[in-house]
Coordinates of C-alpha atoms in Angstrom, one line a residue:
G1 CA 0.1 0.0 0.0
Y2 CA 0.9 3.6 0.0
V3 CA 0.3 7.0 1.8
S4 CA -0.5 10.2 -0.1
D5 CA -1.7 13.6 1.0
S6 CA -4.1 15.9 -0.8
K7 CA -6.2 19.0 0.4
V8 CA -9.7 19.5 -1.1
S9 CA -11.3 22.8 -1.2
R10 CA -14.6 22.3 -3.0
R11 CA -15.8 25.5 -4.5
G12 CA -18.8 24.2 -6.4
A13 CA -21.6 21.5 -6.5
K14 CA -19.2 19.0 -8.0
L15 CA -15.6 18.4 -7.1
A16 CA -13.2 19.7 -10.0
K17 CA -9.6 18.9 -10.6
E18 CA -8.5 22.3 -9.6
D19 CA -10.1 21.8 -6.3
I20 CA -7.5 19.3 -5.1
D21 CA -4.0 20.5 -3.9
R22 CA -1.7 17.4 -4.3
A23 CA 1.3 19.4 -3.2
W24 CA -0.1 19.8 0.3
Q25 CA 1.5 17.8 3.1
S26 CA 0.0 16.8 6.4
D27 CA 3.3 15.7 8.1
A28 CA 1.3 12.7 9.3
I29 CA 3.2 9.7 10.5
V30 CA 1.6 6.4 9.5
K31 CA 2.5 3.0 10.7
T32 CA 1.0 -0.5 10.0
R33 CA 1.3 -3.8 11.7
V34 CA 0.1 -7.3 10.6
L35 CA -1.3 -9.4 13.5
K36 CA -2.4 -12.8 13.7
D37 CA -6.1 -12.1 13.0
R38 CA -6.1 -8.4 11.9
W39 CA -4.1 -5.5 10.7
V40 CA -3.7 -2.3 12.5
A41 CA -2.9 1.3 11.3
E42 CA -1.8 3.9 13.6
I43 CA -1.8 7.6 12.6
A44 CA -0.2 10.6 14.2
L45 CA -1.6 13.7 12.7
P46 CA -0.3 17.1 13.6
V47 CA -3.4 19.3 14.1
K48 CA -1.4 22.4 13.2
S49 CA -1.2 21.2 9.5
L50 CA -5.0 21.2 9.4
G51 CA -5.4 24.8 9.8
A52 CA -8.0 26.5 12.1
V53 CA -9.9 23.4 13.5
S54 CA -11.2 23.1 17.1
L55 CA -10.2 20.5 19.5
S56 CA -12.5 21.9 22.3
S57 CA -14.8 19.6 24.1
G58 CA -17.8 18.8 21.8
A59 CA -15.7 19.3 18.5
T60 CA -16.5 16.7 15.9
W61 CA -14.5 15.6 12.9
V62 CA -16.1 13.5 10.1
A63 CA -13.8 10.8 9.0
N64 CA -13.7 7.8 6.8
M65 CA -10.2 6.4 7.7
N66 CA -10.1 3.5 5.3
R67 CA -11.9 5.2 2.4
S68 CA -13.3 1.9 1.3
R69 CA -16.3 1.5 -1.1
N70 CA -19.6 0.1 0.0
V71 CA -20.0 -2.8 -2.3
A72 CA -23.8 -3.1 -3.1
T73 CA -23.5 -6.8 -3.9
E74 CA -21.9 -7.8 -0.8
D75 CA -23.3 -8.8 2.5
K76 CA -23.9 -5.7 4.5
A77 CA -22.5 -7.4 7.6
D78 CA -19.1 -7.7 5.9
I79 CA -18.7 -4.0 5.2
Q80 CA -17.8 -3.5 8.7
F81 CA -14.4 -5.2 8.0
M82 CA -13.6 -2.8 5.1
S83 CA -14.6 0.7 6.4
W84 CA -14.4 2.9 9.4
S85 CA -18.0 3.5 8.8
P86 CA -20.2 0.3 8.6
F87 CA -23.3 2.5 7.9
L88 CA -22.4 3.5 4.3
R89 CA -25.2 3.0 1.8
K90 CA -23.8 4.4 -1.4
S91 CA -20.0 4.6 -1.6
F92 CA -17.1 6.3 0.1
H93 CA -18.8 9.7 -1.0
D94 CA -21.6 9.0 1.4
L95 CA -20.5 11.9 3.7
G96 CA -23.5 11.9 5.9
R97 CA -22.8 8.4 7.1
F98 CA -19.1 8.7 7.7
G99 CA -17.7 7.9 11.1
S100 CA -16.8 10.8 13.4
L101 CA -14.2 11.6 16.0
R102 CA -15.8 13.5 18.9
F103 CA -13.4 15.3 21.3
V104 CA -14.4 15.4 25.1
T105 CA -12.9 16.5 28.2
A106 CA -11.8 13.5 30.4
P107 CA -14.0 13.3 33.4
T108 CA -12.2 14.1 36.6
D109 CA -14.9 12.8 39.0
P110 CA -14.8 9.0 39.2
T111 CA -18.3 8.9 40.5
K112 CA -19.7 10.2 37.3
A113 CA -22.0 7.5 35.6
I114 CA -19.7 5.8 33.1
M115 CA -20.1 2.1 32.3
R116 CA -17.4 -0.1 33.8
N117 CA -15.9 -2.5 31.2
G118 CA -18.5 -1.6 28.6
S119 CA -16.4 -3.3 25.9
F120 CA -15.8 -6.4 27.9
E121 CA -12.0 -6.3 27.6
T122 CA -11.0 -7.3 31.0
A123 CA -12.1 -10.6 32.4
K124 CA -12.2 -12.5 35.8
A125 CA -10.5 -15.7 36.5
N126 CA -13.6 -17.7 35.5
G127 CA -13.5 -16.0 32.0
Q128 CA -16.4 -13.8 32.6
P129 CA -16.0 -10.0 32.0
E130 CA -15.3 -7.8 35.0
H131 CA -18.3 -5.8 36.6
W132 CA -20.9 -8.1 34.8
Y133 CA -23.1 -10.7 36.3
F134 CA -23.8 -13.7 33.9
P135 CA -26.5 -16.4 34.4
G136 CA -25.5 -19.0 37.0
D137 CA -24.7 -22.6 35.9
L138 CA -23.6 -21.6 32.5
P139 CA -24.3 -24.4 29.9
P140 CA -21.8 -25.6 27.4
E141 CA -21.2 -23.9 24.1
G142 CA -24.2 -24.0 21.7
K143 CA -26.9 -23.9 24.4
A144 CA -29.0 -21.1 26.1
G145 CA -26.7 -18.9 28.0
A146 CA -24.2 -15.9 27.8
F147 CA -20.6 -16.0 26.8
L148 CA -17.6 -13.8 26.3
D149 CA -17.0 -13.9 22.5
T150 CA -13.4 -13.5 21.2
T151 CA -14.2 -13.9 17.5
T152 CA -17.1 -11.6 16.8
Y153 CA -16.8 -8.0 18.2
R154 CA -17.0 -4.4 17.3
E155 CA -14.7 -2.7 19.6
G156 CA -11.4 -4.0 21.2
K157 CA -11.2 -7.9 21.1
H158 CA -14.2 -9.0 22.9
S159 CA -18.1 -8.9 23.0
V160 CA -20.9 -10.5 25.0
R161 CA -22.9 -13.1 23.0
I162 CA -26.2 -14.2 24.4
V163 CA -27.8 -17.4 23.0
N164 CA -31.4 -18.6 23.6
D165 CA -33.2 -21.6 22.5
T166 CA -35.8 -22.6 25.1
Q167 CA -35.6 -20.1 28.0
R168 CA -38.0 -17.2 28.6
R169 CA -35.2 -14.8 29.3
V170 CA -31.3 -14.8 29.2
I171 CA -29.6 -11.8 30.6
V172 CA -26.3 -10.2 31.6
A173 CA -26.2 -7.3 34.0
Q174 CA -24.1 -4.5 35.6
V175 CA -25.4 -3.8 39.0
G176 CA -24.6 -0.7 40.8
L177 CA -23.9 2.0 38.3
P178 CA -20.8 4.3 39.0
G179 CA -22.6 6.9 40.9
K180 CA -23.4 7.8 44.6
E181 CA -24.5 4.5 46.2
G182 CA -24.6 2.9 42.8
Q183 CA -27.3 5.2 41.5
L184 CA -27.7 7.7 38.6
E185 CA -28.4 11.1 39.7
T186 CA -32.2 11.9 39.9
G187 CA -33.6 14.2 37.3
K188 CA -30.3 14.1 35.2
K189 CA -30.3 13.1 31.5
Y190 CA -28.2 10.3 30.3
R191 CA -27.5 8.6 26.9
L192 CA -27.3 4.8 26.6
S193 CA -25.5 3.7 23.5
F194 CA -24.2 0.2 22.4
F195 CA -23.3 -1.8 19.3
I196 CA -25.7 -4.7 18.6
K197 CA -25.7 -7.7 16.1
G198 CA -28.3 -10.3 15.7
E199 CA -28.7 -13.7 14.2
N200 CA -32.1 -15.7 13.6
I201 CA -33.9 -13.9 16.6
V202 CA -37.4 -15.1 16.3
L203 CA -40.5 -15.6 18.8
L204 CA -40.3 -18.7 20.8
D205 CA -43.3 -20.9 20.9
G206 CA -45.6 -19.5 23.6
G207 CA -43.5 -16.4 23.8
N208 CA -45.0 -13.0 24.2
P209 CA -45.6 -11.6 20.8
K210 CA -45.7 -8.0 22.1
F211 CA -42.4 -8.3 24.0
H212 CA -39.7 -10.5 22.4
G213 CA -36.3 -10.2 21.1
A214 CA -33.0 -8.5 22.2
Y215 CA -33.0 -5.4 24.3
A216 CA -31.3 -3.3 27.0
N217 CA -32.9 -2.5 30.3
V218 CA -31.9 0.3 32.6
F219 CA -33.3 0.4 36.1
S220 CA -33.2 3.7 37.8
H221 CA -36.0 3.4 40.4
R222 CA -38.1 2.4 37.3
N223 CA -37.5 -0.2 34.6
I224 CA -36.8 1.6 31.3
F225 CA -36.5 -0.6 28.1
F226 CA -34.5 0.1 25.0
P227 CA -35.9 0.1 22.3
P228 CA -39.1 1.3 24.2
T229 CA -41.5 -0.7 21.9
K230 CA -40.6 -3.2 19.4
K231 CA -37.3 -5.2 20.4
Y232 CA -34.6 -6.4 18.1
T233 CA -35.3 -9.4 15.9
G234 CA -34.2 -11.1 12.8
T235 CA -30.7 -11.2 11.5
F236 CA -28.7 -7.9 11.2
G237 CA -25.0 -6.9 11.1
W238 CA -23.4 -4.6 13.7
K239 CA -25.2 -1.2 14.1
K240 CA -24.8 1.4 16.8
V241 CA -27.9 2.6 18.6
A242 CA -28.3 5.3 21.3
F243 CA -31.2 6.4 23.5
E244 CA -31.6 9.2 25.9
F245 CA -33.4 9.0 29.2
T246 CA -33.9 10.9 32.5
S247 CA -33.1 9.2 35.8
M248 CA -36.3 8.9 37.9
P249 CA -36.7 9.6 41.5
P250 CA -37.4 6.9 44.0
L251 CA -41.0 5.9 44.4
K252 CA -42.9 7.6 47.3
G253 CA -42.7 5.6 50.6
A254 CA -39.7 3.5 49.5
T255 CA -37.7 2.5 52.5
K256 CA -35.0 0.4 50.7
I257 CA -33.5 1.8 47.5
P258 CA -31.6 -0.8 45.5
P259 CA -28.5 0.2 43.3
D260 CA -29.2 1.0 39.6
Y261 CA -28.5 -1.5 37.0
L262 CA -28.2 -2.1 33.3
R263 CA -29.3 -5.4 31.8
L264 CA -28.7 -6.8 28.2
G265 CA -31.1 -9.6 27.4
L266 CA -32.8 -11.9 25.0
Q267 CA -36.4 -12.6 25.9
D268 CA -39.2 -14.8 24.6
A269 CA -37.1 -15.5 21.4
S270 CA -34.6 -17.9 20.2
G271 CA -31.4 -16.9 18.4
T272 CA -28.2 -15.1 19.2
V273 CA -27.3 -11.5 19.9
W274 CA -24.0 -9.8 20.5
F275 CA -23.5 -6.6 22.5
D276 CA -20.4 -4.4 22.5
D277 CA -19.0 -1.0 23.4
V278 CA -21.9 -0.5 26.0
R279 CA -21.8 3.2 27.4
I280 CA -24.1 5.3 29.7
E281 CA -23.0 9.0 29.6
E282 CA -24.3 12.2 31.0
V283 CA -26.0 14.4 28.5
E284 CA -24.5 18.0 28.8

C-alpha cells in the first residue's frame, strides 16, 4: 500500500480537478502492523497542519479512515471489516454516514456515571468480564446462555454473546452503576449507547408476541426498556444505537432503594445476539 496527502477545497456543487491540492503535506506519521487475526494502522496527525480546527470539548471531525467502497452486492455485515463507517449505503462519498471523532474533556470525577468495562475487555479468572453478572450454571457452548466472545466483536477484542433456544429470558447485568450508592443522579439526562448484532432472533413458541427479542434495560427506580417498543429481531449486522433518558426519583414511601443496573437480554425469542461498546454517559 501507499500513503499520499491531498487537500480538497470544494468551490462548487461538483468536485473539480483544480479543487485538489496534491502538493499539500500533512506531516502525518503512519505505521501499520499485521497481526495474527487483523491488521492495525496507527496515525499521528499534527493538528497544526489542518489549519483553524477546534479541539475543544464537543468538537467533531467527520472521518472515513479507510476510504473503502460500500459494495452493493456484498453482505452488509461484511462491510464493517472494510470501512471505518459500517453504515455507508452508497460509496465512500456517502459523507452523511461517515464515522466521526468527537473530542471530550476527560472526566475528573470517578463517581460520574460511566459504564465499567463496557467493551468487555477485562475478564475475571472464570472467563467472565469484570463488573458483569452472567447467568448461573452456565451451559456448554451451543446452548442457552451468555458467553464472552473472542471471535465476533465491534470494539477491542471481545463482545458478549447471548444465545437462547428454550428459556424465557437470558440476561447479563451490571449492578450498581458508578454513581453515589450505585445510583444515577435523579433528574439528570443520560445517553445509553451500544453496538448490537443479531442472528435468527425469532419468537419462541408460547412467547410474548408483544415483547420478544433483544433489548437493553436500565433500572433507575423504574424499569426503562430500549428500544421502548418493538425489540430487536431477525438477522442484522453490527449497528450502533443510542437512547436518551432521564433518571427517575425513588417511588414515594420506598424505604429500601436498590442500586441501579443495566441489563442486556434476549427474551421470549430464540437466536443469538451480540453486544459491544456499551456506554452510559451524561448528556450535557
